[in-house]
Amino acid sequence: MPTEEEKILPEETAEINYGADAPHEEGTDPVISLHQIVKKYYIGSENELEVLHGISLTIWPGEFTSIVGESGSGKSTLMNIIGLLDRPTSGTYEMLGTEVSDLKDKDLSYIRGRQIGFVFQTYNLIPRISALKNVEVPMMYARIPQKERTEKAEALLEMVGMQDRMNHNPDELSGGQKQRVAIARAMANDPALILADEPTGALDSKTGRLIMDLFHRLHEENHKTLLLITHSQPLAEETRRILTLSDGRIIGERRGTNAS
């Protein structure tokens, strides 16, 4: 039997701004505010395909939110737009009160490098440099002086329990160790948002548990805003807000049953 939220028809979801009325500190800007985001491919051709159908979504500072959906639901497309890796076809996107939908590529790159920390399933570490140097990379692009960035990278690796492996290259690390380095790298520029795409997907259950515990620490102790993209319902249940994506539409929102 479908749940009440799954009974909502697609045309009824179009005007819903999920999270717009969530509790937040008065006077603060949302980290993310999407309004009527549409994404189409092959525009103007007979094969034109609309993947996202008018998504409106607000995420406030300090939230731990998950977007959960099956393959083909539009998760990757939505993540790429939120992460400023792709542009919507129509609609507006504000990050920290700034409209980013129509910015030039160099401006998007600047904001992305300083305000978003990425954690991917495949780690995306540079293979021929050490864990320490991998964590320093975002700070190099931000032009942080070498001494300062090295000290910060060491502190971040210690925070994720990798202080004894900081001089090892990625091919000398296990999957869980690589992911911890990736999390430290994501924190390098103290971003407003940690965007995690299937971060435990390539890990065994025990190692995945360690990674999720680390995300909870970042949320509870460092007060970071986290957005988890996943197909895993059990992982989603650990977050404060769960948004269900289906066929390019958010069809419901609820609180995770195992949220801390």
XYZ file of C-alpha atoms in Angstrom, residues 61-63 152 155-156 159-160 183-184 187-188 190-194 213-226:
31
model
C 22.217 25.883 8.163
C 22.936 22.971 10.487
C 20.522 20.504 8.877
C 45.149 22.629 8.772
C 44.556 18.763 11.936
C 41.769 17.555 9.637
C 40.124 14.636 13.210
C 39.184 11.718 10.922
C 35.999 13.777 4.169
C 38.999 15.676 5.534
C 36.292 20.124 5.168
C 39.440 21.909 3.997
C 35.249 25.087 5.981
C 32.408 24.920 3.444
C 28.806 25.837 4.115
C 27.651 22.460 2.765
C 29.024 18.921 2.768
C 29.515 7.908 12.496
C 32.016 10.464 11.222
C 29.268 12.350 9.367
C 27.218 12.427 12.569
C 30.205 13.906 14.411
C 30.610 16.603 11.779
C 26.934 17.450 12.146
C 26.684 17.352 15.929
C 30.121 18.615 16.996
C 31.139 20.821 14.067
C 27.564 21.969 13.273
C 28.047 21.302 9.569
C 25.190 21.264 7.079
C 25.135 17.882 5.346
